[in-house]
Short mmCIF file of C-alpha atoms in Angstrom, two decimals:
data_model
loop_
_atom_site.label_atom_id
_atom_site.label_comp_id
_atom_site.label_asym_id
_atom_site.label_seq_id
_atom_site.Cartn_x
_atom_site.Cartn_y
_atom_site.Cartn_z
CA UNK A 1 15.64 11.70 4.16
CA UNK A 2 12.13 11.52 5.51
CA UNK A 3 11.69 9.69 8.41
CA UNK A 4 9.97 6.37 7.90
CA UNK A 5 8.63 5.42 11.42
CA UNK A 6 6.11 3.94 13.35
CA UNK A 7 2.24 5.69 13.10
CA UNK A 8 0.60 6.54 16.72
CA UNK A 9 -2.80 6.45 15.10
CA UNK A 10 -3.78 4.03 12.47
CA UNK A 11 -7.38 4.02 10.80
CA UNK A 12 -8.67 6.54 13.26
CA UNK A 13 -7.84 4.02 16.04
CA UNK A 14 -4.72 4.36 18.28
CA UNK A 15 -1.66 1.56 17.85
CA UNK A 16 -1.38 -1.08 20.39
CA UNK A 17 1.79 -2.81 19.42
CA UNK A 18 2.23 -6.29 20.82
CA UNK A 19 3.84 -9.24 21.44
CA UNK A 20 2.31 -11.77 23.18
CA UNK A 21 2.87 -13.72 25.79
CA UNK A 22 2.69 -11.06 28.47
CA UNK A 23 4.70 -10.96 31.68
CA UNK A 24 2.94 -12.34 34.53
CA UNK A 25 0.81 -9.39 36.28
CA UNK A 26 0.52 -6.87 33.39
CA UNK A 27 -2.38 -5.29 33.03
CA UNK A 28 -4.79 -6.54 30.52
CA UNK A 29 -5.39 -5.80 26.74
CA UNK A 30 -7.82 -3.59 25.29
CA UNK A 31 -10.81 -4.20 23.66
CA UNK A 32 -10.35 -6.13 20.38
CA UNK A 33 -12.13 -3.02 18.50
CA UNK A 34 -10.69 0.00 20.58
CA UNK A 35 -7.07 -0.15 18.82
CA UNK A 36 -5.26 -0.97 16.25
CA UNK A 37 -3.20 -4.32 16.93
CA UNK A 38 0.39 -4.12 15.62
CA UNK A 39 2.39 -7.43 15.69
CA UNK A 40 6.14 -7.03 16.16
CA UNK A 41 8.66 -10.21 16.36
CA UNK A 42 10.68 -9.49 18.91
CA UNK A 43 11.56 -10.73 22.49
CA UNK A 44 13.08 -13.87 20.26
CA UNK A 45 9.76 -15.04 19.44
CA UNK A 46 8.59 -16.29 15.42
CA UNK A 47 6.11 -14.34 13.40
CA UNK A 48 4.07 -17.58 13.74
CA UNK A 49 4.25 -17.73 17.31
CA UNK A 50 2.90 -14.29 17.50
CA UNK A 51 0.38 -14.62 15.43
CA UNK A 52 -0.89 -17.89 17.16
CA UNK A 53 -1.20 -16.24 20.69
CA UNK A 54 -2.51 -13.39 18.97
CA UNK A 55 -5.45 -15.28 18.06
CA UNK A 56 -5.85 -16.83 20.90
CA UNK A 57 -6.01 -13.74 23.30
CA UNK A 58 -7.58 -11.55 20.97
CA UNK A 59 -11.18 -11.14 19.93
CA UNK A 60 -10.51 -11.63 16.43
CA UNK A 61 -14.54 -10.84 15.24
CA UNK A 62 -14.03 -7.81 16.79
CA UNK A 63 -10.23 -6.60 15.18
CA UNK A 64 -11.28 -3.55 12.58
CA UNK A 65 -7.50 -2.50 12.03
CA UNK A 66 -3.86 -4.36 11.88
CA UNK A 67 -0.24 -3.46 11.45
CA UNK A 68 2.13 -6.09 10.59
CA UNK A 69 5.73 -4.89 12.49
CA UNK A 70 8.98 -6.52 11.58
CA UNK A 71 8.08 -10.57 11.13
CA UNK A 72 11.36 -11.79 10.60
CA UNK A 73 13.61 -13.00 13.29
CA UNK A 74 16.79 -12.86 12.42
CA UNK A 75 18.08 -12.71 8.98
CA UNK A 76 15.34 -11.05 6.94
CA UNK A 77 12.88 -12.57 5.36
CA UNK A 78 10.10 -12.59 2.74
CA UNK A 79 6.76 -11.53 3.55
CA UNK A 80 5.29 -14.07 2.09
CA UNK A 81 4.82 -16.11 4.86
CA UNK A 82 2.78 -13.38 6.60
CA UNK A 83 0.43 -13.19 3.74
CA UNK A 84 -0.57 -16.44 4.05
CA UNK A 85 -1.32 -16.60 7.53
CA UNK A 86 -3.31 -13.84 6.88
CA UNK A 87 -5.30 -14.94 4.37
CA UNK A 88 -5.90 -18.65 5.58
CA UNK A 89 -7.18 -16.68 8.82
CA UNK A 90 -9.12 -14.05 6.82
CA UNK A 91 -12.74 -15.32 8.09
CA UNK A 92 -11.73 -14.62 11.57
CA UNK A 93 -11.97 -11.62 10.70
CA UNK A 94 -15.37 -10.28 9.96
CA UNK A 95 -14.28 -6.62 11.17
CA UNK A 96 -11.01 -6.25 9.90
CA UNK A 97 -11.41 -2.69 7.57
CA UNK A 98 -7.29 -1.69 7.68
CA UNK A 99 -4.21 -3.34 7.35
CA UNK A 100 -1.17 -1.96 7.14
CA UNK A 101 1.95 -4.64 5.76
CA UNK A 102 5.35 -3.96 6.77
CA UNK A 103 5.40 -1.17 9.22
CA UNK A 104 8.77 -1.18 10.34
CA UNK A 105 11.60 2.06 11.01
CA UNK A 106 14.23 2.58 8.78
CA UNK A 107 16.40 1.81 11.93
CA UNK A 108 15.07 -1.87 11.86
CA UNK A 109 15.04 -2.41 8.13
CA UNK A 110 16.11 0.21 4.99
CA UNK A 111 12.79 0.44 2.93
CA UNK A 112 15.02 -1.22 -0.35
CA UNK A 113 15.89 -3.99 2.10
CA UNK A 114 12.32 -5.18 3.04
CA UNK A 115 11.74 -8.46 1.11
CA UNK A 116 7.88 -8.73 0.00
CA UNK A 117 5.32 -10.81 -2.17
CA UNK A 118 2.64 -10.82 -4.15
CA UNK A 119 0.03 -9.00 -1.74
CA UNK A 120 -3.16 -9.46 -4.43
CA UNK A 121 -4.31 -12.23 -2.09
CA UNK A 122 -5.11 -10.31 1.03
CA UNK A 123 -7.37 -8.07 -1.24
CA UNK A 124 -8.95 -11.14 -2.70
CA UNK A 125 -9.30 -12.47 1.09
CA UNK A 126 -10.62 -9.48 2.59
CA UNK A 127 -13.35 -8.27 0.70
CA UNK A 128 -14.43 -5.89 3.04
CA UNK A 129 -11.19 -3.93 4.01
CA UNK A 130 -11.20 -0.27 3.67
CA UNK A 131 -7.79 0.89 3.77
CA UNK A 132 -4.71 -1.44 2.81
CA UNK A 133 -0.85 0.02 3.48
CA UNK A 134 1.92 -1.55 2.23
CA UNK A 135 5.52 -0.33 2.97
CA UNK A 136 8.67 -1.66 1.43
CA UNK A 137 9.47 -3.52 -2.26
CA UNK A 138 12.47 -5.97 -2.37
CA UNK A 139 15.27 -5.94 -4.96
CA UNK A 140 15.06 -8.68 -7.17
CA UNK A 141 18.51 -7.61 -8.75
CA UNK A 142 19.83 -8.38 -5.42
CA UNK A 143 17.84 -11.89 -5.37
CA UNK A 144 15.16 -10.49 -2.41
CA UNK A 145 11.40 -11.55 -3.15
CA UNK A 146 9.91 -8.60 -4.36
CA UNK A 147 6.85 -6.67 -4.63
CA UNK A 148 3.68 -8.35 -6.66
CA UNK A 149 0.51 -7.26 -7.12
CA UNK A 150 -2.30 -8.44 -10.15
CA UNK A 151 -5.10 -6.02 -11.37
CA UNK A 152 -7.68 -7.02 -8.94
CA UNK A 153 -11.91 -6.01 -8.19
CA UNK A 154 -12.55 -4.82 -4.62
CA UNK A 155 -16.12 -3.11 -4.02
CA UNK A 156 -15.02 -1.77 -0.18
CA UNK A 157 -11.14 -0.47 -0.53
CA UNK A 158 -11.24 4.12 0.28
CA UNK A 159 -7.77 4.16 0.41
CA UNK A 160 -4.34 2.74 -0.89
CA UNK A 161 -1.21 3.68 -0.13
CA UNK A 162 1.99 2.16 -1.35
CA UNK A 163 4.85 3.62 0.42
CA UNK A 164 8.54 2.02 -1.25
CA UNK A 165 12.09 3.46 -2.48
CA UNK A 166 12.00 1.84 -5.71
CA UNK A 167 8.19 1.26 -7.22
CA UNK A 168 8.15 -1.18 -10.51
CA UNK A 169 6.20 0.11 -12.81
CA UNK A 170 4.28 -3.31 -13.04
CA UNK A 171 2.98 -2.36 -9.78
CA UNK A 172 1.57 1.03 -10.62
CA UNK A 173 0.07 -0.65 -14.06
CA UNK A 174 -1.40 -3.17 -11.51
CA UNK A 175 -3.12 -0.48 -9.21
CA UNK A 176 -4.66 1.66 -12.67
CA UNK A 177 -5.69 -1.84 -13.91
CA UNK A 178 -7.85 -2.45 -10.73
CA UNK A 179 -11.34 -1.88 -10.45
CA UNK A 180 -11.58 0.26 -7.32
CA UNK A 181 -15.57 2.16 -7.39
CA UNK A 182 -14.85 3.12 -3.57
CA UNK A 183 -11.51 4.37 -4.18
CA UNK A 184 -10.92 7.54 -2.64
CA UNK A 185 -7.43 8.07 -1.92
CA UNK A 186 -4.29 6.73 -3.50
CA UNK A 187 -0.66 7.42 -2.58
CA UNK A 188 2.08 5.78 -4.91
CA UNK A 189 5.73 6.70 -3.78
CA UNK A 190 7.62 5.79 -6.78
CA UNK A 191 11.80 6.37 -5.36
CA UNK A 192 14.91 6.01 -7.30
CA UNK A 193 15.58 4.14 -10.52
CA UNK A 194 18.37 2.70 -8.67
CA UNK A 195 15.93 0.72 -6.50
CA UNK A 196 13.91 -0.64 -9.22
CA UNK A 197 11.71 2.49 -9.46
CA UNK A 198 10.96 2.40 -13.07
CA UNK A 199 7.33 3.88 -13.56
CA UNK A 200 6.68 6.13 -15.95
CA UNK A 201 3.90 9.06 -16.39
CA UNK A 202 2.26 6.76 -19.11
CA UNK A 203 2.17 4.05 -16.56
CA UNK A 204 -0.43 6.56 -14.61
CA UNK A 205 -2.56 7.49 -17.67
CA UNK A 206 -5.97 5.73 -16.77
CA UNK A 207 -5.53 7.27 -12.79
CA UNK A 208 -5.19 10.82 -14.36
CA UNK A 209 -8.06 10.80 -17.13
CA UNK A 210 -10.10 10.04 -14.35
CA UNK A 211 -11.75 6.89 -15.98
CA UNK A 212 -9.84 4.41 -13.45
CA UNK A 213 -11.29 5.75 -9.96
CA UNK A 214 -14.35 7.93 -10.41
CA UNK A 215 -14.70 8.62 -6.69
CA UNK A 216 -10.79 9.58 -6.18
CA UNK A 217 -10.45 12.55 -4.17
CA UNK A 218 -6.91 12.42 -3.09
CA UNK A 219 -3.93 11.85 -5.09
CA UNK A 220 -0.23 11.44 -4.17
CA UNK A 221 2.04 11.03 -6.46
CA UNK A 222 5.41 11.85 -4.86
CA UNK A 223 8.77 10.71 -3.63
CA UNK A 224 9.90 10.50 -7.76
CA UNK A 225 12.93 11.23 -10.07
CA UNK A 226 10.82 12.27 -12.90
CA UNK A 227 8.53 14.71 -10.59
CA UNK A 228 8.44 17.45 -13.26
CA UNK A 229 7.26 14.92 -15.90
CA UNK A 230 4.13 13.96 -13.46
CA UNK A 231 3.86 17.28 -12.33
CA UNK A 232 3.69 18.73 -16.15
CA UNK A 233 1.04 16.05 -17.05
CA UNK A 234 -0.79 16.47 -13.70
CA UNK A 235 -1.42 20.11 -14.57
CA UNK A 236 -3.86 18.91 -17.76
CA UNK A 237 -4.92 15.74 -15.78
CA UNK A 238 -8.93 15.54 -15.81
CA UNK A 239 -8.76 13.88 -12.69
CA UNK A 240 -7.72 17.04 -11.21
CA UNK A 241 -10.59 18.59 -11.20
CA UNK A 242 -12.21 16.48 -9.37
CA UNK A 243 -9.59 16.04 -6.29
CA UNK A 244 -9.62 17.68 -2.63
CA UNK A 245 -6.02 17.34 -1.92
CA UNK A 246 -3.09 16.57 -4.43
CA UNK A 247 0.28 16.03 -3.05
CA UNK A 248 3.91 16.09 -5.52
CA UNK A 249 5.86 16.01 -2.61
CA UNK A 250 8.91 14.29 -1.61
CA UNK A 251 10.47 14.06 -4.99
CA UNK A 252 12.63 16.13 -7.54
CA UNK A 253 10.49 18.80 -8.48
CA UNK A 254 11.87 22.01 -10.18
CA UNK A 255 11.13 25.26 -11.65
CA UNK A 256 9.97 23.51 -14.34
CA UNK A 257 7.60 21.09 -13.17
CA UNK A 258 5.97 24.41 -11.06
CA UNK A 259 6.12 26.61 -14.13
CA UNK A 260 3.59 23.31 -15.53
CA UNK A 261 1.83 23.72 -12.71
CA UNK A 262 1.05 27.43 -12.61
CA UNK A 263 0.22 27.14 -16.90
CA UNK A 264 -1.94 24.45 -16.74
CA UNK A 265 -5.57 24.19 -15.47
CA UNK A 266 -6.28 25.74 -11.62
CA UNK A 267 -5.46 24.01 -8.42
CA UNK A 268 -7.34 26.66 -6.18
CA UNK A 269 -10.61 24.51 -5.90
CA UNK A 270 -8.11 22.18 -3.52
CA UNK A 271 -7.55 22.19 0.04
CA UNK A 272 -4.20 21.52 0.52
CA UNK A 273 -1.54 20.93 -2.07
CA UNK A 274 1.66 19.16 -0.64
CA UNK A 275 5.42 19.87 -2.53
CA UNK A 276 7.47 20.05 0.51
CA UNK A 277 11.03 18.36 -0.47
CA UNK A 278 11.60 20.22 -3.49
CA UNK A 279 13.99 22.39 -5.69
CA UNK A 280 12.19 25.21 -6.36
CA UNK A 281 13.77 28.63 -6.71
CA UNK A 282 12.82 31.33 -4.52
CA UNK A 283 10.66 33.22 -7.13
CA UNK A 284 8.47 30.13 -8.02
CA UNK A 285 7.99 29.85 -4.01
CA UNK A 286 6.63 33.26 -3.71
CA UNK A 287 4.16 32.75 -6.87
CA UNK A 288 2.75 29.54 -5.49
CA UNK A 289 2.67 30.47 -2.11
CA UNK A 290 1.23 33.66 -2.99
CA UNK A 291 -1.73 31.83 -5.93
CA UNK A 292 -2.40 29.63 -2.64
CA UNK A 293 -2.79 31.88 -0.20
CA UNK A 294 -5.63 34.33 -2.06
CA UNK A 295 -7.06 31.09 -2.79
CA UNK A 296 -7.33 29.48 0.23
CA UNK A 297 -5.34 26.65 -0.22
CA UNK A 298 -3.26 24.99 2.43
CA UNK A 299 0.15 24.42 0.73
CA UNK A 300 3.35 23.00 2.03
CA UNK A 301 6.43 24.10 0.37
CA UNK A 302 9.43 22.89 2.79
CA UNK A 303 12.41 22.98 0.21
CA UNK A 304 15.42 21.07 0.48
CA UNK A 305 18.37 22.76 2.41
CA UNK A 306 20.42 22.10 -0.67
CA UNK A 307 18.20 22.61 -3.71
CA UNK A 308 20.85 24.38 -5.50
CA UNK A 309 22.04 20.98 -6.72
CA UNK A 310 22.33 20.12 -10.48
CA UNK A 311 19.37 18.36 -11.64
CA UNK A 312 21.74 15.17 -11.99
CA UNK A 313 22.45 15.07 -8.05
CA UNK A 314 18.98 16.03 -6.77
CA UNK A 315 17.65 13.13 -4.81
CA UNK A 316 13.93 11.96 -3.64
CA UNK A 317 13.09 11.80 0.08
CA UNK A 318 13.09 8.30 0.27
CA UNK A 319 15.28 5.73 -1.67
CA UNK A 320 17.09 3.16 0.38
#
């Protein structure tokens, strides 16, 4: 399994993770726009509690970047809740260009267990933000809130990332329904059917003609079941062309979906080219590595320990 954990850097700035009240005689807090503020209920203290001291210590104006930690206390909760503090608060925050919802470590919640909402709204509120994470789906089999989002116009969004075990496909329709013009870099990990992961490679069709995000310069489209199907229509995707970086990683990828790759159109005008947790046999590893290498391509192509498994037991990086 990949490690889901905590980032040390988030939108260039480095993570201050709070929760306020502070201890009598610690020392003070940072500039409002020299970190990025991460929230964390802990310490016995409500999501709404922290929030409220967080605006009132904080130089809201002056916040360009936000991680929301674990916000339940507790029994888990939906994130709902969040969202709308968020967005009722949204013109306190002029400078706000990142937010990241739901970063939280496996080892406080399983990504399938994190229960979220429709997260349209915060795009809608924040017209300005640049980069928007969001971590986690919910299991609505299981009765947990899950996660919403509505084709949506944003003029100022560069990157999207959508990290989850189990992406609907509603989602991923939602996302190549958008109008995005400043788009340049989406990430959609799509998991395990099992987890409500049911995109499909036609679900992706306006991102890889290129017509959804003209300015898209790098793709991720990784963590998936059906990673030979993307990879197979990736290698006639017009969008290609066009991209820096392309990642596959994380997901079931075979000889197969690499023999696609190496037919179809070149991927040596690219930087870097990510496929580590794959199934690749040694003689496909060698070719790529090798096309990579004269091209100048960074390429990471960390197998699996145990990609010998049938294709029926292979597994993506991140599920529950």
């Amino acid at each position: 399994m990949t490690d889901i954990s905590h980032p040390e850097t988030f939108h260039d700035l480095p993570v201050y993770t709070l929760p306020l009240p502070r201890p009598a005689g610690t020392r003070a807090l940072p500039p409002a726009d020299s970190v990025a503020w991460r929230l964390d209920c802990q310490y016995e203290l409500t999501f709404e509690e922290i929030w409220q001291d967080f605006l009132a210590e904080v130089d809201a104006a002056r916040v360009r970047a936000l991680l929301i930690g674990p916000w339940w206390k507790g029994e888990y909760v939906s994130l709902g809740p969040v969202v709308d503090s968020i967005v009722s608060d949204a013109d306190r925050f002029p400078s706000l260009r990142a937010l990241f919802l739901a970063d939280v470590e496996s080892e406080q919640c399983e990504l399938s267990w994190l229960e979220m909402c429709d997260i349209t709204p915060v795009l809608e509120a924040l017209p300005l933000l640049e980069e928007l994470g969001v971590r986690g789906c919910g299991d609505p089999v299981a009765g947990q809130e899950h996660l919403r989002l509505r084709p949506v116009r944003h003029e100022a969004l560069r990157s999207l990332r959508f990290e989850s075990g189990g992406l609907p496909g509603h989602v991923v329709r939602a996302v190549a329904a958008s109008g995005l013009p400043a788009l340049e870099h989406l990430e959609l990990w799509f998991g395990s059917a099992w987890y409500g992961g049911d995109a499909t490679v036609a679900d992706l069709s306006p991102v890889l003609s290129g017509a959804a995000f003209p300015g898209l310069r790098r793709l991720g489209l990784q963590n998936s079941e059906i990673q030979d199907e993307i990879a197979t229509a990736v290698a006639s995707a017009p969008v290609v062309a066009r991209l820096d970086s392309l990642s596959l990683a994380m997901g079931t990828l075979s000889d197969a979906g690499a023999q696609a790759l190496l037919d179809g159109q070149p991927l040596t005008h690219l930087s870097s080219l990510d496929l580590h947790h794959h199934y690749l046999s040694e003689p496909f590893v060698s070719r790529i590595g090798d096309l990579c290498a004269r091209a100048g391509v960074r390429v990471d192509l960390t197998g699996v320990d145990d990609r010998e498994l049938e294709e029926d037991t292979r597994y993506v990086a991140v599920s529950e």
